[in-house]
Amino acid sequence: MQITLSSALLALVATAAAVPTKRATCSKGRTTAHASCCIWFDVLDDIQENLFDGGECGEEVHESLRLTFHDAIGFSPALFRQGKFGGGGADGSIMAHSEIETNFAANNGIDEIVDAQHPFALAHKVSFGDFIQFAGAVGITNCPGAPRLEFLAGRSNISLPSPDGLVPEPFNPTDMIINRFADVGFTPNEIVDLLVSHTVAAQDKVDPTIPGTPFDSTSGTFDSQFFVETLLVGQLFPGNGSNQGEVLSPLAGEFRLQSDAAFARDPRTACEWQSFIANHNTMTSKFRAAMQKMTVLGQNRNLLTDCSDVIPVPKTLTTKPFLPAGKTQRDVQVACHASPFPVLTAQPGPATSVAPVPPS
């Protein structure tokens, strides 16, 4: 009798597991695992059309991704251990208290994307912390090759201003940046994983005379060119000369941050850097994992709702890494000696010149 009962129970459990979980139906017939996530489909439609210019991988995408970091990194367990307020992390405080945080030196220029995003968060009545991370996750899906990031919703809209001094600067020594990230639980290699974001990034304020200057020659594509080109020998400054946080760039029209150049060549991180060049899947999966960790700094992920199924599926990358026209393998400053540098083919034609990212 006991055997029969056990068999029946097992059959019942198996049947229940086979029944698909009922999904909530949202606007335009779209579905999600949680009804509370439905509002994000409406936010998605709005920002794709009116913030990201109809779904482009442009300036607003770059700045929105930057904002996810600048909000989240405003968190310091070390300060809390000293009995001081250490910030709320990914809590939206940079938007809630923009009059304070956007005036921090390390947040120079971020007021523009904060001001652009703020009306959307208010219109849809979602928290600033949620909106900032959602916009970053949605934005990069417009860039071919990007990963589909996790998005958790439910952050409180109550926050205090983050303390100043928690956002690393591009001119900070490598050890100082590593220590800042160690405070929030990131290893040196995970810093490189987060720097994957620079494959679709540009500078505006390090050299304000040349806003929109990209960090690689393919700023509209989520590829590994940033990791290739940061290792090329620097030869010129694209703008008005050396600025604090800037070092020589290999290509006309391309900008190189001091911190990027340092991490590319530091023995602690050089092999992680090089590993992304010929392995796009490794690059995107590690970026996704690092972002998953960063976007909940200061938050309790167990209290948040997984709305990741609202995030669009990005387009597939169709290109392979290359050397810019006019460059050869001899121009590469190989810094990882544990494995050979990938053999890359140079593009044909005259020396590469990189165009700025056009403003919205």
GROMACS .gro file of C-alpha atoms in nm:
model
  360
    1MET     CA    1   0.000   0.000   0.000
    2GLN     CA    2   0.287   0.231   0.090
    3ILE     CA    3   0.453   0.167  -0.249
    4THR     CA    4   0.127   0.242  -0.433
    5LEU     CA    5   0.075   0.565  -0.239
    6SER     CA    6   0.429   0.681  -0.301
    7SER     CA    7   0.396   0.608  -0.671
    8ALA     CA    8   0.073   0.805  -0.686
    9LEU     CA    9   0.230   1.101  -0.509
   10LEU     CA   10   0.527   1.095  -0.745
   11ALA     CA   11   0.293   1.086  -1.043
   12LEU     CA   12   0.097   1.382  -0.902
   13VAL     CA   13   0.413   1.585  -0.849
   14ALA     CA   14   0.534   1.506  -1.200
   15THR     CA   15   0.199   1.609  -1.348
   16ALA     CA   16   0.201   1.938  -1.155
   17ALA     CA   17   0.555   2.013  -1.272
   18ALA     CA   18   0.454   1.954  -1.632
   19VAL     CA   19   0.173   2.213  -1.617
   20PRO     CA   20   0.312   2.544  -1.751
   21THR     CA   21   0.310   2.835  -1.510
   22LYS     CA   22   0.037   3.082  -1.599
   23ARG     CA   23   0.185   3.404  -1.730
   24ALA     CA   24   0.036   3.748  -1.694
   25THR     CA   25  -0.091   3.910  -2.013
   26CYS     CA   26   0.010   4.273  -2.053
   27SER     CA   27  -0.035   4.550  -2.312
   28LYS     CA   28  -0.026   4.446  -2.679
   29GLY     CA   29  -0.071   4.083  -2.578
   30ARG     CA   30   0.281   4.052  -2.434
   31THR     CA   31   0.330   3.820  -2.139
   32THR     CA   32   0.549   3.811  -1.832
   33ALA     CA   33   0.599   3.579  -1.539
   34HIS     CA   34   0.478   3.841  -1.291
   35ALA     CA   35   0.180   4.072  -1.331
   36SER     CA   36   0.366   4.350  -1.150
   37CYS     CA   37   0.615   4.354  -1.440
   38CYS     CA   38   0.348   4.455  -1.696
   39ILE     CA   39   0.410   4.826  -1.642
   40TRP     CA   40   0.763   4.783  -1.775
   41PHE     CA   41   0.637   4.694  -2.122
   42ASP     CA   42   0.480   5.039  -2.136
   43VAL     CA   43   0.802   5.199  -2.015
   44LEU     CA   44   0.990   4.997  -2.276
   45ASP     CA   45   0.776   5.128  -2.561
   46ASP     CA   46   0.810   5.485  -2.440
   47ILE     CA   47   1.186   5.496  -2.393
   48GLN     CA   48   1.268   5.306  -2.711
   49GLU     CA   49   1.076   5.561  -2.912
   50ASN     CA   50   1.135   5.879  -2.719
   51LEU     CA   51   1.464   5.836  -2.530
   52PHE     CA   52   1.659   5.604  -2.759
   53ASP     CA   53   1.544   5.766  -3.084
   54GLY     CA   54   1.342   5.474  -3.213
   55GLY     CA   55   1.582   5.204  -3.097
   56GLU     CA   56   1.927   5.338  -3.183
   57CYS     CA   57   2.255   5.245  -3.015
   58GLY     CA   58   2.353   5.609  -2.974
   59GLU     CA   59   2.446   5.875  -2.722
   60GLU     CA   60   2.151   5.816  -2.488
   61VAL     CA   61   2.226   5.444  -2.473
   62HIS     CA   62   2.590   5.514  -2.387
   63GLU     CA   63   2.495   5.764  -2.118
   64SER     CA   64   2.218   5.545  -1.975
   65LEU     CA   65   2.464   5.260  -1.931
   66ARG     CA   66   2.707   5.498  -1.763
   67LEU     CA   67   2.431   5.612  -1.528
   68THR     CA   68   2.362   5.256  -1.406
   69PHE     CA   69   2.716   5.245  -1.273
   70HIS     CA   70   2.733   5.595  -1.130
   71ASP     CA   71   2.417   5.534  -0.929
   72ALA     CA   72   2.508   5.184  -0.809
   73ILE     CA   73   2.871   5.251  -0.709
   74GLY     CA   74   2.753   5.510  -0.456
   75PHE     CA   75   2.779   5.250  -0.180
   76SER     CA   76   3.052   5.177   0.072
   77PRO     CA   77   3.036   4.903   0.338
   78ALA     CA   78   3.367   5.043   0.468
   79LEU     CA   79   3.199   5.373   0.555
   80PHE     CA   80   2.917   5.192   0.731
   81ARG     CA   81   3.173   4.999   0.939
   82GLN     CA   82   3.316   5.336   1.043
   83GLY     CA   83   2.973   5.443   1.165
   84LYS     CA   84   2.917   5.673   0.867
   85PHE     CA   85   2.648   5.667   0.599
   86GLY     CA   86   2.785   5.473   0.304
   87GLY     CA   87   2.515   5.536   0.046
   88GLY     CA   88   2.230   5.323  -0.083
   89GLY     CA   89   2.392   5.183  -0.396
   90ALA     CA   90   2.154   5.122  -0.687
   91ASP     CA   91   1.874   5.319  -0.523
   92GLY     CA   92   1.818   5.605  -0.767
   93SER     CA   93   1.967   5.864  -0.535
   94ILE     CA   94   2.159   6.020  -0.823
   95MET     CA   95   1.822   6.113  -0.974
   96ALA     CA   96   1.634   6.181  -0.652
   97HIS     CA   97   1.910   6.410  -0.528
   98SER     CA   98   2.051   6.523  -0.860
   99GLU     CA   99   2.113   6.874  -0.732
  100ILE     CA  100   2.376   6.720  -0.504
  101GLU     CA  101   2.517   6.412  -0.676
  102THR     CA  102   2.547   6.549  -1.029
  103ASN     CA  103   2.776   6.817  -0.888
  104PHE     CA  104   3.030   6.559  -0.773
  105ALA     CA  105   3.343   6.593  -0.989
  106ALA     CA  106   3.332   6.226  -1.094
  107ASN     CA  107   2.974   6.272  -1.216
  108ASN     CA  108   3.065   6.556  -1.450
  109GLY     CA  109   2.820   6.566  -1.742
  110ILE     CA  110   2.585   6.302  -1.604
  111ASP     CA  111   2.321   6.564  -1.529
  112GLU     CA  112   2.217   6.556  -1.896
  113ILE     CA  113   2.103   6.191  -1.893
  114VAL     CA  114   1.954   6.230  -1.545
  115ASP     CA  115   1.745   6.522  -1.670
  116ALA     CA  116   1.646   6.326  -1.982
  117GLN     CA  117   1.536   6.018  -1.788
  118HIS     CA  118   1.364   6.188  -1.496
  119PRO     CA  119   1.035   6.274  -1.675
  120PHE     CA  120   0.994   5.913  -1.792
  121ALA     CA  121   1.024   5.776  -1.438
  122LEU     CA  122   0.769   6.028  -1.313
  123ALA     CA  123   0.527   5.967  -1.599
  124HIS     CA  124   0.522   5.592  -1.542
  125LYS     CA  125   0.528   5.622  -1.161
  126VAL     CA  126   0.821   5.385  -1.115
  127SER     CA  127   1.109   5.429  -0.873
  128PHE     CA  128   1.419   5.613  -0.988
  129GLY     CA  129   1.644   5.320  -0.894
  130ASP     CA  130   1.438   5.078  -1.101
  131PHE     CA  131   1.415   5.314  -1.396
  132ILE     CA  132   1.789   5.378  -1.415
  133GLN     CA  133   1.871   5.008  -1.426
  134PHE     CA  134   1.587   4.931  -1.668
  135ALA     CA  135   1.693   5.202  -1.912
  136GLY     CA  136   2.050   5.071  -1.910
  137ALA     CA  137   1.938   4.713  -1.974
  138VAL     CA  138   1.698   4.815  -2.252
  139GLY     CA  139   1.937   5.059  -2.416
  140ILE     CA  140   2.216   4.814  -2.489
  141THR     CA  141   1.973   4.576  -2.661
  142ASN     CA  142   1.985   4.829  -2.946
  143CYS     CA  143   2.355   4.746  -2.989
  144PRO     CA  144   2.416   4.427  -3.193
  145GLY     CA  145   2.604   4.168  -2.991
  146ALA     CA  146   2.492   4.288  -2.647
  147PRO     CA  147   2.377   4.042  -2.380
  148ARG     CA  148   2.024   4.036  -2.244
  149LEU     CA  149   2.073   4.169  -1.891
  150GLU     CA  150   1.881   4.075  -1.580
  151PHE     CA  151   1.633   4.335  -1.458
  152LEU     CA  152   1.490   4.322  -1.106
  153ALA     CA  153   1.217   4.567  -1.002
  154GLY     CA  154   1.089   4.685  -0.670
  155ARG     CA  155   1.349   4.926  -0.534
  156SER     CA  156   1.220   5.184  -0.290
  157ASN     CA  157   1.193   5.543  -0.407
  158ILE     CA  158   1.314   5.665  -0.069
  159SER     CA  159   1.683   5.746  -0.061
  160LEU     CA  160   1.951   5.973   0.081
  161PRO     CA  161   2.227   6.141  -0.121
  162SER     CA  162   2.532   5.924  -0.175
  163PRO     CA  163   2.856   6.045  -0.015
  164ASP     CA  164   3.101   6.210  -0.252
  165GLY     CA  165   3.422   6.033  -0.346
  166LEU     CA  166   3.282   5.688  -0.421
  167VAL     CA  167   3.287   5.706  -0.802
  168PRO     CA  168   3.633   5.622  -0.944
  169GLU     CA  169   3.796   5.875  -1.175
  170PRO     CA  170   3.988   5.780  -1.492
  171PHE     CA  171   4.303   5.942  -1.354
  172ASN     CA  172   4.297   5.744  -1.027
  173PRO     CA  173   4.586   5.499  -0.978
  174THR     CA  174   4.496   5.137  -1.056
  175ASP     CA  175   4.540   5.029  -0.692
  176MET     CA  176   4.302   5.301  -0.578
  177ILE     CA  177   4.035   5.184  -0.825
  178ILE     CA  178   4.087   4.820  -0.727
  179ASN     CA  179   4.046   4.910  -0.359
  180ARG     CA  180   3.727   5.105  -0.430
  181PHE     CA  181   3.576   4.807  -0.609
  182ALA     CA  182   3.699   4.564  -0.343
  183ASP     CA  183   3.493   4.765  -0.093
  184VAL     CA  184   3.177   4.660  -0.281
  185GLY     CA  185   3.291   4.302  -0.340
  186PHE     CA  186   3.442   4.313  -0.691
  187THR     CA  187   3.769   4.146  -0.788
  188PRO     CA  188   4.018   4.308  -1.028
  189ASN     CA  189   3.898   4.080  -1.309
  190GLU     CA  190   3.538   4.179  -1.240
  191ILE     CA  191   3.639   4.541  -1.293
  192VAL     CA  192   3.752   4.441  -1.642
  193ASP     CA  193   3.420   4.260  -1.686
  194LEU     CA  194   3.234   4.583  -1.610
  195LEU     CA  195   3.461   4.774  -1.848
  196VAL     CA  196   3.304   4.576  -2.132
  197SER     CA  197   3.051   4.863  -2.122
  198HIS     CA  198   3.316   5.082  -2.285
  199THR     CA  199   3.267   4.897  -2.612
  200VAL     CA  200   2.964   5.122  -2.665
  201ALA     CA  201   3.091   5.430  -2.485
  202ALA     CA  202   3.233   5.774  -2.558
  203GLN     CA  203   3.375   6.064  -2.361
  204ASP     CA  204   3.216   6.406  -2.334
  205LYS     CA  205   3.384   6.591  -2.049
  206VAL     CA  206   3.742   6.467  -2.008
  207ASP     CA  207   3.814   6.675  -2.316
  208PRO     CA  208   3.506   6.898  -2.353
  209THR     CA  209   3.628   7.030  -2.688
  210ILE     CA  210   3.548   6.696  -2.858
  211PRO     CA  211   3.227   6.558  -2.704
  212GLY     CA  212   3.110   6.218  -2.825
  213THR     CA  213   3.460   6.083  -2.891
  214PRO     CA  214   3.436   5.701  -2.880
  215PHE     CA  215   3.666   5.458  -2.700
  216ASP     CA  216   3.683   5.232  -3.004
  217SER     CA  217   3.609   5.239  -3.377
  218THR     CA  218   3.276   5.051  -3.350
  219SER     CA  219   3.086   5.235  -3.076
  220GLY     CA  220   2.747   5.127  -3.215
  221THR     CA  221   2.831   4.757  -3.186
  222PHE     CA  222   2.875   4.549  -2.871
  223ASP     CA  223   3.194   4.379  -2.986
  224SER     CA  224   3.549   4.333  -2.858
  225GLN     CA  225   3.716   4.611  -3.059
  226PHE     CA  226   3.757   4.817  -2.743
  227PHE     CA  227   3.979   4.543  -2.600
  228VAL     CA  228   4.183   4.524  -2.920
  229GLU     CA  229   4.230   4.896  -2.972
  230THR     CA  230   4.313   4.981  -2.610
  231LEU     CA  231   4.620   4.758  -2.649
  232LEU     CA  232   4.749   4.936  -2.961
  233VAL     CA  233   5.043   5.172  -2.925
  234GLY     CA  234   4.923   5.524  -2.849
  235GLN     CA  235   5.031   5.792  -3.096
  236LEU     CA  236   4.814   6.101  -3.066
  237PHE     CA  237   4.558   6.300  -2.874
  238PRO     CA  238   4.231   6.340  -3.065
  239GLY     CA  239   4.148   6.682  -2.921
  240ASN     CA  240   4.325   6.973  -2.758
  241GLY     CA  241   4.611   6.774  -2.606
  242SER     CA  242   4.662   6.575  -2.290
  243ASN     CA  243   4.388   6.615  -2.032
  244GLN     CA  244   4.371   6.472  -1.680
  245GLY     CA  245   4.261   6.110  -1.720
  246GLU     CA  246   4.362   6.090  -2.089
  247VAL     CA  247   4.656   5.911  -2.253
  248LEU     CA  248   4.771   5.878  -2.613
  249SER     CA  249   4.526   5.712  -2.852
  250PRO     CA  250   4.615   5.487  -3.148
  251LEU     CA  251   4.361   5.632  -3.392
  252ALA     CA  252   4.249   5.975  -3.503
  253GLY     CA  253   3.912   6.050  -3.346
  254GLU     CA  254   3.944   5.782  -3.077
  255PHE     CA  255   3.980   5.857  -2.705
  256ARG     CA  256   4.174   5.654  -2.451
  257LEU     CA  257   4.118   5.681  -2.079
  258GLN     CA  258   4.418   5.647  -1.851
  259SER     CA  259   4.240   5.388  -1.637
  260ASP     CA  260   4.146   5.174  -1.939
  261ALA     CA  261   4.504   5.172  -2.064
  262ALA     CA  262   4.628   5.080  -1.717
  263PHE     CA  263   4.391   4.787  -1.665
  264ALA     CA  264   4.470   4.655  -2.013
  265ARG     CA  265   4.839   4.634  -1.920
  266ASP     CA  266   4.831   4.554  -1.548
  267PRO     CA  267   4.958   4.199  -1.480
  268ARG     CA  268   4.662   4.137  -1.249
  269THR     CA  269   4.407   4.202  -1.523
  270ALA     CA  270   4.586   4.180  -1.858
  271CYS     CA  271   4.487   3.819  -1.928
  272GLU     CA  272   4.121   3.882  -1.847
  273TRP     CA  273   4.140   4.177  -2.085
  274GLN     CA  274   4.297   3.976  -2.366
  275SER     CA  275   4.058   3.681  -2.316
  276PHE     CA  276   3.765   3.884  -2.448
  277ILE     CA  277   3.921   3.968  -2.785
  278ALA     CA  278   3.851   3.638  -2.959
  279ASN     CA  279   3.572   3.507  -2.738
  280HIS     CA  280   3.258   3.716  -2.765
  281ASN     CA  281   3.047   3.474  -2.560
  282THR     CA  282   3.290   3.490  -2.270
  283MET     CA  283   3.292   3.870  -2.287
  284THR     CA  284   2.913   3.905  -2.283
  285SER     CA  285   2.850   3.638  -2.020
  286LYS     CA  286   3.103   3.790  -1.781
  287PHE     CA  287   2.963   4.137  -1.842
  288ARG     CA  288   2.614   4.008  -1.767
  289ALA     CA  289   2.732   3.845  -1.445
  290ALA     CA  290   2.914   4.161  -1.332
  291MET     CA  291   2.610   4.378  -1.409
  292GLN     CA  292   2.385   4.135  -1.226
  293LYS     CA  293   2.603   4.193  -0.921
  294MET     CA  294   2.639   4.568  -0.965
  295THR     CA  295   2.271   4.650  -1.019
  296VAL     CA  296   2.177   4.526  -0.672
  297LEU     CA  297   2.454   4.694  -0.474
  298GLY     CA  298   2.296   4.817  -0.152
  299GLN     CA  299   1.977   4.625  -0.228
  300ASN     CA  300   1.825   4.296  -0.109
  301ARG     CA  301   1.767   4.102  -0.431
  302ASN     CA  302   1.532   3.865  -0.246
  303LEU     CA  303   1.285   4.152  -0.207
  304LEU     CA  304   1.288   4.236  -0.578
  305THR     CA  305   1.084   4.088  -0.863
  306ASP     CA  306   1.250   3.938  -1.168
  307CYS     CA  307   1.116   4.126  -1.471
  308SER     CA  308   1.397   4.020  -1.703
  309ASP     CA  309   1.152   3.877  -1.955
  310VAL     CA  310   1.050   4.234  -2.044
  311ILE     CA  311   1.401   4.311  -2.174
  312PRO     CA  312   1.416   4.269  -2.555
  313VAL     CA  313   1.645   4.011  -2.714
  314PRO     CA  314   1.941   4.195  -2.872
  315LYS     CA  315   2.047   4.144  -3.232
  316THR     CA  316   2.324   3.893  -3.299
  317LEU     CA  317   2.677   4.012  -3.369
  318THR     CA  318   2.786   3.932  -3.724
  319THR     CA  319   3.140   4.071  -3.723
  320LYS     CA  320   3.472   3.941  -3.592
  321PRO     CA  321   3.755   4.132  -3.419
  322PHE     CA  322   4.009   4.298  -3.646
  323LEU     CA  323   4.301   4.535  -3.654
  324PRO     CA  324   4.208   4.884  -3.776
  325ALA     CA  325   4.332   4.973  -4.122
  326GLY     CA  326   4.693   5.081  -4.113
  327LYS     CA  327   4.779   4.869  -3.805
  328THR     CA  328   4.967   4.540  -3.776
  329GLN     CA  329   5.025   4.287  -3.496
  330ARG     CA  330   5.347   4.478  -3.419
  331ASP     CA  331   5.135   4.770  -3.300
  332VAL     CA  332   4.984   4.557  -3.022
  333GLN     CA  333   5.135   4.600  -2.675
  334VAL     CA  334   5.083   4.245  -2.554
  335ALA     CA  335   5.053   4.241  -2.174
  336CYS     CA  336   4.925   3.887  -2.105
  337HIS     CA  337   5.208   3.637  -2.126
  338ALA     CA  338   5.010   3.331  -2.016
  339SER     CA  339   4.847   3.283  -2.356
  340PRO     CA  340   4.924   3.399  -2.712
  341PHE     CA  341   4.760   3.710  -2.847
  342PRO     CA  342   4.494   3.627  -3.110
  343VAL     CA  343   4.596   3.657  -3.475
  344LEU     CA  344   4.386   3.936  -3.624
  345THR     CA  345   4.347   4.058  -3.980
  346ALA     CA  346   4.382   4.427  -4.056
  347GLN     CA  347   4.104   4.601  -4.243
  348PRO     CA  348   4.198   4.722  -4.590
  349GLY     CA  349   4.224   5.086  -4.692
  350PRO     CA  350   4.381   5.402  -4.552
  351ALA     CA  351   4.452   5.449  -4.181
  352THR     CA  352   4.136   5.437  -3.972
  353SER     CA  353   3.983   5.762  -3.849
  354VAL     CA  354   3.696   5.737  -3.601
  355ALA     CA  355   3.389   5.957  -3.629
  356PRO     CA  356   3.229   6.104  -3.315
  357VAL     CA  357   2.902   5.968  -3.180
  358PRO     CA  358   2.636   6.208  -3.310
  359PRO     CA  359   2.422   6.386  -3.050
  360SER     CA  360   2.056   6.301  -3.025
   0.00000   0.00000   0.00000
